[in-house]
Amino acid sequence: MAKTKEHMNLAFIGHVDHGKSTLVGHLLLQAGAIAEQQLADGENKFRFVMDKLGEERERGVTIDLAHAKFETPKYEFTIVDCPGHRDFVKNMITGASQADAAVLVVSIDDGIMPQTKEHAFLARTLGINQLIVGVNKMDLVNYDEGKFNDLKAEVSDLIKTVAYKPDDINFIPLSAFEGDNITTASDNTPWYKGPSLVEALDTFTAPEKPTNLPLRVPIQDVYSITGVGTVPVGRIETGIMKKGENVIFEPAGVTGEVKSIEMHHEMLDMAEPGDNVGFNVRGVGKNDVRRGDVAGHTDNAPTVAKEFTAQIVVLQHPGVITVGYTPVFHCHTAQVACTFLELVNKMNPATGQVDEENPDFLKTGNAAIVKVKPTKPMVIEKIKDIPHMGRFAIRDMGQTVAAGMCIDIVPAK
Amino acid sequence: MGEVVATIKLMPESPDVDLEQIKKDVEAAIPEGTELHKIEEEPIAFGLVALNVMVIVDDGEGGTEAAEANFAKINDVSNVEVTDVRRLM
């Protein structure tokens, strides 16, 4: 019957004017995902479709396209074209849709822009380990190999700063507008010997569900349900929860036995990463646990941090960040004010080198290592141990001022 | 500037809330500059049903914040969480 290709979520990141949407559109068209659009026999079907969408503003169609799937020989992909504005960063960090791989789009005429740097950092923060760099708008520079190589070198330096290995990454010269190197090798770039975008997508490795990591369930809400008892609700981020197991909620420190688990109103014997579940726990009252707590197994409890060290990037701040600054950290379902204890060093985002030890302040655009102290107990994990639980957005004055990841922890106990 | 489609999940106060009333309140709580696309029910567990509200906002300052703030004030809504954001072509 139906083929069962493995599924991957593919994020398109980079500056909003670098042709991401056109590239996504072209990919969907060439992969057949927009075939339903009653294409006329226009010479350039792609432009026709884009114009048509633009003119008619057919909501249903554009929204369906934003959630469309397409297939390569090996995988089925869903594309997420990431928003450009910084006010969406919090949603990307705490949201449910985990990208498995990303295409970083950089246009050859503009080169690296601040948003390119931010998105490279965010991709790392979001735990995206597999990357392709699409060097777009090659038609604007007559497919010049030298210009491509120059930008490739610059982007290589940039992504090294967030621990990507440029040697393992495909850099592809593209023209999303003309369709070069999207599905097949383009005659316009005879000097390019690498894979097309679609061929490169098939070199990705399918994600495995993080079932081998310790159980972590950030609690979204807690209910007391008549005839059932206390029911915390949340999404399993990592690990497996089974009926009959003992779980602990941190930082609350209370423990109980999982009596039953439900998802979509159906009983489950076990739940795995990605499942949105409610589970009835015996021995825990509704008021013992709250949103922001994290459930884990009693023998491998969630880490409560007394202090932690983080790598952050300042996205937008009207002033400067100094020691003593106490904004709110949004980490999984928790929101906790944390005080900056120490600015350890400031890095040059272009090279990853330390620019300054113990700087006096940080401002917009800076990347830095900092030490912070939560004003009340909070659960956070090292990004290298449990990536899903180690990232956060920093909010202040109604803005997302920074984003970051936890690299070290001083546990509270 | 472009537009973003966001999915905002509203958790109910209890299994006994009037979902139809919440849907009406959501429609009335759509802020200026935000467009409601659709509301879907998502059964969670033990009778609890969440509402996934899909809205379209500009890819610009503020993002989904006005919508989140308005939805959080709706009666019988316990909390509000943005679960997905993506740009429209």
GROMACS .gro file of N, CA and C in nm, chain A residues 16 20-21 24-25 28 34 50 53 57 59-60 62-63 65-67 78-85 87-88 90-92 94-97 220-221 223 225 228 231 233 235 260-265 276-280 291 333 395 398-400, chain B residues 1-17 35-38 41-50 52 54-65 68 76-89:
model
  354
   16VAL      N    1   1.524   3.751   0.537
   16VAL     CA    2   1.396   3.741   0.466
   16VAL      C    3   1.404   3.785   0.320
   20LYS      N    4   1.419   3.310   0.033
   20LYS     CA    5   1.375   3.184   0.094
   20LYS      C    6   1.241   3.137   0.037
   21SER      N    7   1.146   3.231   0.032
   21SER     CA    8   1.012   3.192  -0.013
   21SER      C    9   1.014   3.144  -0.156
   24VAL      N   10   1.157   2.798  -0.154
   24VAL     CA   11   1.060   2.700  -0.105
   24VAL      C   12   0.954   2.675  -0.213
   25GLY      N   13   0.907   2.783  -0.274
   25GLY     CA   14   0.805   2.769  -0.378
   25GLY      C   15   0.854   2.683  -0.493
   28LEU      N   16   0.879   2.315  -0.392
   28LEU     CA   17   0.747   2.251  -0.386
   28LEU      C   18   0.693   2.227  -0.526
   34ILE      N   19   0.290   2.150  -0.556
   34ILE     CA   20   0.196   2.256  -0.595
   34ILE      C   21   0.124   2.219  -0.723
   50MET      N   22   0.347   3.175  -0.856
   50MET     CA   23   0.375   3.276  -0.756
   50MET      C   24   0.291   3.402  -0.780
   53LEU      N   25  -0.067   3.334  -0.681
   53LEU     CA   26  -0.085   3.336  -0.536
   53LEU      C   27  -0.083   3.480  -0.486
   57ARG      N   28  -0.424   3.615  -0.331
   57ARG     CA   29  -0.416   3.606  -0.186
   57ARG      C   30  -0.513   3.500  -0.134
   59ARG      N   31  -0.611   3.256   0.081
   59ARG     CA   32  -0.563   3.214   0.211
   59ARG      C   33  -0.547   3.064   0.225
   60GLY      N   34  -0.656   2.996   0.189
   60GLY     CA   35  -0.654   2.851   0.208
   60GLY      C   36  -0.533   2.790   0.137
   62THR      N   37  -0.245   2.937   0.030
   62THR     CA   38  -0.112   2.972   0.082
   62THR      C   39  -0.087   2.906   0.217
   63ILE      N   40  -0.192   2.891   0.297
   63ILE     CA   41  -0.172   2.829   0.428
   63ILE      C   42  -0.147   2.679   0.412
   65LEU      N   43  -0.003   2.551   0.159
   65LEU     CA   44   0.134   2.541   0.108
   65LEU      C   45   0.236   2.551   0.220
   66ALA      N   46   0.206   2.634   0.319
   66ALA     CA   47   0.298   2.652   0.430
   66ALA      C   48   0.312   2.522   0.510
   67HIS      N   49   0.217   2.432   0.495
   67HIS     CA   50   0.223   2.305   0.567
   67HIS      C   51   0.239   2.187   0.470
   78THR      N   52   0.857   1.808   0.543
   78THR     CA   53   0.768   1.921   0.563
   78THR      C   54   0.858   2.042   0.583
   79ILE      N   55   0.826   2.149   0.511
   79ILE     CA   56   0.910   2.268   0.518
   79ILE      C   57   0.853   2.369   0.617
   80VAL      N   58   0.942   2.426   0.696
   80VAL     CA   59   0.904   2.540   0.780
   80VAL      C   60   0.991   2.657   0.737
   81ASP      N   61   0.927   2.756   0.678
   81ASP     CA   62   0.999   2.878   0.641
   81ASP      C   63   0.997   2.968   0.764
   82CYS      N   64   1.112   2.986   0.828
   82CYS     CA   65   1.116   3.054   0.958
   82CYS      C   66   1.089   3.204   0.943
   83PRO      N   67   1.009   3.258   1.036
   83PRO     CA   68   0.985   3.402   1.034
   83PRO      C   69   1.115   3.479   1.051
   84GLY      N   70   1.117   3.601   1.003
   84GLY     CA   71   1.238   3.681   1.011
   84GLY      C   72   1.245   3.767   1.136
   85HIS      N   73   1.128   3.814   1.182
   85HIS     CA   74   1.133   3.910   1.292
   85HIS      C   75   1.169   3.844   1.425
   87ASP      N   76   1.072   3.897   1.712
   87ASP     CA   77   0.964   3.870   1.808
   87ASP      C   78   0.907   3.729   1.795
   88PHE      N   79   0.951   3.655   1.694
   88PHE     CA   80   0.905   3.516   1.681
   88PHE      C   81   1.005   3.416   1.740
   90LYS      N   82   1.105   3.360   2.042
   90LYS     CA   83   1.056   3.288   2.160
   90LYS      C   84   0.969   3.169   2.115
   91ASN      N   85   0.882   3.196   2.016
   91ASN     CA   86   0.793   3.089   1.970
   91ASN      C   87   0.871   2.975   1.907
   92MET      N   88   0.980   3.010   1.837
   92MET     CA   89   1.057   2.902   1.774
   92MET      C   90   1.128   2.819   1.881
   94THR      N   91   1.040   2.780   2.216
   94THR     CA   92   0.953   2.702   2.305
   94THR      C   93   0.849   2.622   2.228
   95GLY      N   94   0.839   2.643   2.096
   95GLY     CA   95   0.735   2.576   2.018
   95GLY      C   96   0.758   2.426   2.003
   96ALA      N   97   0.659   2.361   1.947
   96ALA     CA   98   0.664   2.215   1.941
   96ALA      C   99   0.733   2.163   1.816
   97SER      N  100   0.732   2.243   1.710
   97SER     CA  101   0.780   2.187   1.583
   97SER      C  102   0.932   2.188   1.577
  220GLN      N  103   0.262   2.165   3.129
  220GLN     CA  104   0.191   2.278   3.070
  220GLN      C  105   0.084   2.327   3.165
  221ASP      N  106   0.019   2.231   3.231
  221ASP     CA  107  -0.091   2.265   3.318
  221ASP      C  108  -0.122   2.144   3.406
  223TYR      N  109  -0.438   1.954   3.629
  223TYR     CA  110  -0.582   1.949   3.651
  223TYR      C  111  -0.616   1.853   3.764
  225ILE      N  112  -0.923   1.616   3.809
  225ILE     CA  113  -1.039   1.572   3.733
  225ILE      C  114  -1.120   1.472   3.813
  228VAL      N  115  -1.091   1.085   3.847
  228VAL     CA  116  -0.959   1.045   3.799
  228VAL      C  117  -0.851   1.084   3.900
  231VAL      N  118  -0.410   1.533   3.727
  231VAL     CA  119  -0.365   1.505   3.591
  231VAL      C  120  -0.275   1.619   3.541
  233VAL      N  121  -0.051   1.781   3.249
  233VAL     CA  122  -0.055   1.771   3.103
  233VAL      C  123   0.074   1.831   3.048
  235ARG      N  124   0.399   1.785   2.702
  235ARG     CA  125   0.453   1.712   2.588
  235ARG      C  126   0.579   1.639   2.632
  260SER      N  127  -0.212   0.615   3.496
  260SER     CA  128  -0.264   0.599   3.359
  260SER      C  129  -0.217   0.716   3.274
  261ILE      N  130  -0.209   0.690   3.144
  261ILE     CA  131  -0.164   0.793   3.049
  261ILE      C  132  -0.267   0.799   2.937
  262GLU      N  133  -0.302   0.921   2.897
  262GLU     CA  134  -0.395   0.934   2.782
  262GLU      C  135  -0.341   1.034   2.682
  263MET      N  136  -0.368   1.004   2.555
  263MET     CA  137  -0.340   1.100   2.447
  263MET      C  138  -0.456   1.091   2.350
  264HIS      N  139  -0.502   1.204   2.298
  264HIS     CA  140  -0.621   1.206   2.211
  264HIS      C  141  -0.735   1.126   2.274
  265HIS      N  142  -0.746   1.135   2.407
  265HIS     CA  143  -0.851   1.064   2.481
  265HIS      C  144  -0.839   0.913   2.474
  276ASN      N  145   0.166   1.454   2.316
  276ASN     CA  146   0.101   1.547   2.408
  276ASN      C  147   0.009   1.465   2.497
  277VAL      N  148   0.045   1.452   2.623
  277VAL     CA  149  -0.029   1.359   2.708
  277VAL      C  150  -0.080   1.425   2.835
  278GLY      N  151  -0.181   1.359   2.891
  278GLY     CA  152  -0.222   1.386   3.028
  278GLY      C  153  -0.197   1.257   3.103
  279PHE      N  154  -0.146   1.265   3.223
  279PHE     CA  155  -0.123   1.141   3.298
  279PHE      C  156  -0.168   1.158   3.441
  280ASN      N  157  -0.233   1.054   3.491
  280ASN     CA  158  -0.283   1.058   3.628
  280ASN      C  159  -0.174   1.006   3.721
  291ARG      N  160   0.264   2.458   3.631
  291ARG     CA  161   0.322   2.484   3.500
  291ARG      C  162   0.468   2.527   3.518
  333THR      N  163   0.842   2.513   2.952
  333THR     CA  164   0.720   2.584   2.992
  333THR      C  165   0.744   2.677   3.110
  395ARG      N  166   1.344   3.746   2.778
  395ARG     CA  167   1.246   3.849   2.747
  395ARG      C  168   1.253   3.963   2.850
  398GLY      N  169   0.867   4.347   2.713
  398GLY     CA  170   0.779   4.304   2.605
  398GLY      C  171   0.851   4.263   2.478
  399GLN      N  172   0.982   4.240   2.487
  399GLN     CA  173   1.059   4.200   2.369
  399GLN      C  174   1.142   4.077   2.400
  400THR      N  175   1.173   4.002   2.295
  400THR     CA  176   1.272   3.897   2.311
  400THR      C  177   1.408   3.961   2.290
  414MET      N  178   0.729   4.266   0.378
  414MET     CA  179   0.746   4.217   0.515
  414MET      C  180   0.708   4.069   0.526
  415GLY      N  181   0.603   4.032   0.458
  415GLY     CA  182   0.564   3.892   0.464
  415GLY      C  183   0.469   3.863   0.580
  416GLU      N  184   0.411   3.745   0.575
  416GLU     CA  185   0.316   3.708   0.678
  416GLU      C  186   0.353   3.574   0.739
  417VAL      N  187   0.304   3.555   0.860
  417VAL     CA  188   0.335   3.433   0.935
  417VAL      C  189   0.205   3.367   0.976
  418VAL      N  190   0.197   3.237   0.959
  418VAL     CA  191   0.082   3.165   1.014
  418VAL      C  192   0.127   3.099   1.144
  419ALA      N  193   0.052   3.128   1.249
  419ALA     CA  194   0.088   3.076   1.382
  419ALA      C  195  -0.023   2.989   1.436
  420THR      N  196   0.013   2.883   1.506
  420THR     CA  197  -0.085   2.800   1.573
  420THR      C  198  -0.073   2.824   1.723
  421ILE      N  199  -0.182   2.867   1.782
  421ILE     CA  200  -0.182   2.899   1.925
  421ILE      C  201  -0.275   2.801   1.996
  422LYS      N  202  -0.218   2.732   2.093
  422LYS     CA  203  -0.295   2.628   2.162
  422LYS      C  204  -0.353   2.684   2.291
  423LEU      N  205  -0.484   2.671   2.306
  423LEU     CA  206  -0.552   2.718   2.426
  423LEU      C  207  -0.591   2.598   2.510
  424MET      N  208  -0.540   2.591   2.632
  424MET     CA  209  -0.579   2.482   2.721
  424MET      C  210  -0.700   2.527   2.803
  425PRO      N  211  -0.797   2.436   2.825
  425PRO     CA  212  -0.917   2.472   2.899
  425PRO      C  213  -0.892   2.467   3.051
  426GLU      N  214  -0.981   2.531   3.126
  426GLU     CA  215  -0.971   2.525   3.272
  426GLU      C  216  -1.008   2.386   3.325
  427SER      N  217  -1.097   2.317   3.254
  427SER     CA  218  -1.141   2.184   3.299
  427SER      C  219  -1.203   2.111   3.181
  428PRO      N  220  -1.238   1.984   3.201
  428PRO     CA  221  -1.304   1.911   3.091
  428PRO      C  222  -1.446   1.962   3.067
  429ASP      N  223  -1.499   2.042   3.158
  429ASP     CA  224  -1.640   2.079   3.149
  429ASP      C  225  -1.666   2.214   3.083
  430VAL      N  226  -1.563   2.277   3.029
  430VAL     CA  227  -1.584   2.411   2.973
  430VAL      C  228  -1.668   2.405   2.845
  448GLU      N  229  -0.540   3.798   1.168
  448GLU     CA  230  -0.651   3.738   1.094
  448GLU      C  231  -0.671   3.597   1.145
  449LEU      N  232  -0.797   3.565   1.177
  449LEU     CA  233  -0.827   3.429   1.223
  449LEU      C  234  -0.843   3.339   1.101
  450HIS      N  235  -0.774   3.226   1.099
  450HIS     CA  236  -0.790   3.133   0.988
  450HIS      C  237  -0.885   3.020   1.026
  451LYS      N  238  -0.851   2.948   1.132
  451LYS     CA  239  -0.945   2.844   1.176
  451LYS      C  240  -0.918   2.803   1.320
  454GLU      N  241  -1.036   2.158   1.731
  454GLU     CA  242  -1.033   2.096   1.863
  454GLU      C  243  -0.928   1.987   1.865
  455GLU      N  244  -0.853   1.980   1.973
  455GLU     CA  245  -0.757   1.871   1.989
  455GLU      C  246  -0.784   1.799   2.121
  456PRO      N  247  -0.837   1.678   2.112
  456PRO     CA  248  -0.862   1.604   2.236
  456PRO      C  249  -0.727   1.576   2.304
  457ILE      N  250  -0.718   1.602   2.433
  457ILE     CA  251  -0.593   1.577   2.503
  457ILE      C  252  -0.604   1.449   2.586
  458ALA      N  253  -0.668   1.459   2.700
  458ALA     CA  254  -0.676   1.342   2.786
  458ALA      C  255  -0.784   1.363   2.891
  459PHE      N  256  -0.844   1.255   2.936
  459PHE     CA  257  -0.941   1.257   3.045
  459PHE      C  258  -1.048   1.365   3.024
  460GLY      N  259  -1.095   1.379   2.902
  460GLY     CA  260  -1.202   1.474   2.873
  460GLY      C  261  -1.155   1.614   2.842
  461LEU      N  262  -1.027   1.642   2.862
  461LEU     CA  263  -0.976   1.777   2.833
  461LEU      C  264  -0.962   1.795   2.682
  462VAL      N  265  -1.011   1.906   2.632
  462VAL     CA  266  -0.998   1.934   2.489
  462VAL      C  267  -0.932   2.072   2.472
  463ALA      N  268  -0.823   2.075   2.399
  463ALA     CA  269  -0.755   2.202   2.371
  463ALA      C  270  -0.809   2.257   2.240
  465ASN      N  271  -0.681   2.458   1.901
  465ASN     CA  272  -0.569   2.510   1.824
  465ASN      C  273  -0.620   2.620   1.733
  467MET      N  274  -0.553   2.895   1.459
  467MET     CA  275  -0.455   2.932   1.358
  467MET      C  276  -0.481   3.076   1.315
  468VAL      N  277  -0.379   3.160   1.331
  468VAL     CA  278  -0.395   3.301   1.295
  468VAL      C  279  -0.284   3.343   1.200
  469ILE      N  280  -0.309   3.452   1.130
  469ILE     CA  281  -0.207   3.507   1.040
  469ILE      C  282  -0.172   3.648   1.089
  470VAL      N  283  -0.044   3.669   1.106
  470VAL     CA  284   0.004   3.800   1.150
  470VAL      C  285   0.118   3.843   1.057
  471ASP      N  286   0.154   3.969   1.065
  471ASP     CA  287   0.269   4.016   0.988
  471ASP      C  288   0.397   3.959   1.047
  472ASP      N  289   0.496   3.936   0.959
  472ASP     CA  290   0.628   3.896   1.008
  472ASP      C  291   0.698   4.023   1.055
  473GLY      N  292   0.647   4.077   1.165
  473GLY     CA  293   0.699   4.206   1.211
  473GLY      C  294   0.690   4.218   1.361
  474GLU      N  295   0.711   4.340   1.407
  474GLU     CA  296   0.718   4.363   1.550
  474GLU      C  297   0.591   4.318   1.622
  475GLY      N  298   0.609   4.257   1.737
  475GLY     CA  299   0.495   4.214   1.817
  475GLY      C  300   0.455   4.070   1.789
  476GLY      N  301   0.467   4.029   1.664
  476GLY     CA  302   0.437   3.891   1.629
  476GLY      C  303   0.297   3.851   1.675
  477THR      N  304   0.291   3.744   1.752
  477THR     CA  305   0.163   3.691   1.798
  477THR      C  306   0.125   3.743   1.936
  478GLU      N  307   0.202   3.841   1.985
  478GLU     CA  308   0.185   3.875   2.127
  478GLU      C  309   0.048   3.931   2.163
  481GLU      N  310  -0.192   3.643   2.174
  481GLU     CA  311  -0.169   3.562   2.293
  481GLU      C  312  -0.227   3.629   2.417
  489ASP      N  313  -1.236   3.060   3.112
  489ASP     CA  314  -1.221   2.915   3.098
  489ASP      C  315  -1.099   2.873   3.015
  490VAL      N  316  -1.014   2.970   2.980
  490VAL     CA  317  -0.888   2.933   2.915
  490VAL      C  318  -0.780   2.936   3.022
  491SER      N  319  -0.714   2.824   3.040
  491SER     CA  320  -0.617   2.815   3.148
  491SER      C  321  -0.480   2.868   3.105
  492ASN      N  322  -0.434   2.830   2.988
  492ASN     CA  323  -0.312   2.892   2.937
  492ASN      C  324  -0.302   2.883   2.787
  493VAL      N  325  -0.210   2.960   2.734
  493VAL     CA  326  -0.200   2.985   2.592
  493VAL      C  327  -0.056   2.961   2.550
  494GLU      N  328  -0.036   2.886   2.444
  494GLU     CA  329   0.102   2.855   2.403
  494GLU      C  330   0.110   2.853   2.250
  495VAL      N  331   0.208   2.922   2.196
  495VAL     CA  332   0.227   2.918   2.051
  495VAL      C  333   0.304   2.791   2.018
  496THR      N  334   0.244   2.703   1.939
  496THR     CA  335   0.311   2.575   1.913
  496THR      C  336   0.379   2.570   1.777
  497ASP      N  337   0.344   2.663   1.689
  497ASP     CA  338   0.404   2.657   1.555
  497ASP      C  339   0.399   2.796   1.492
  498VAL      N  340   0.508   2.835   1.427
  498VAL     CA  341   0.510   2.957   1.345
  498VAL      C  342   0.583   2.928   1.215
  499ARG      N  343   0.532   2.979   1.106
  499ARG     CA  344   0.600   2.962   0.976
  499ARG      C  345   0.553   3.072   0.882
  500ARG      N  346   0.643   3.113   0.793
  500ARG     CA  347   0.607   3.219   0.699
  500ARG      C  348   0.519   3.166   0.588
  501LEU      N  349   0.432   3.253   0.539
  501LEU     CA  350   0.353   3.221   0.421
  501LEU      C  351   0.430   3.266   0.298
  502MET      N  352   0.408   3.196   0.190
  502MET     CA  353   0.475   3.238   0.065
  502MET      C  354   0.409   3.362   0.010
   0.00000   0.00000   0.00000
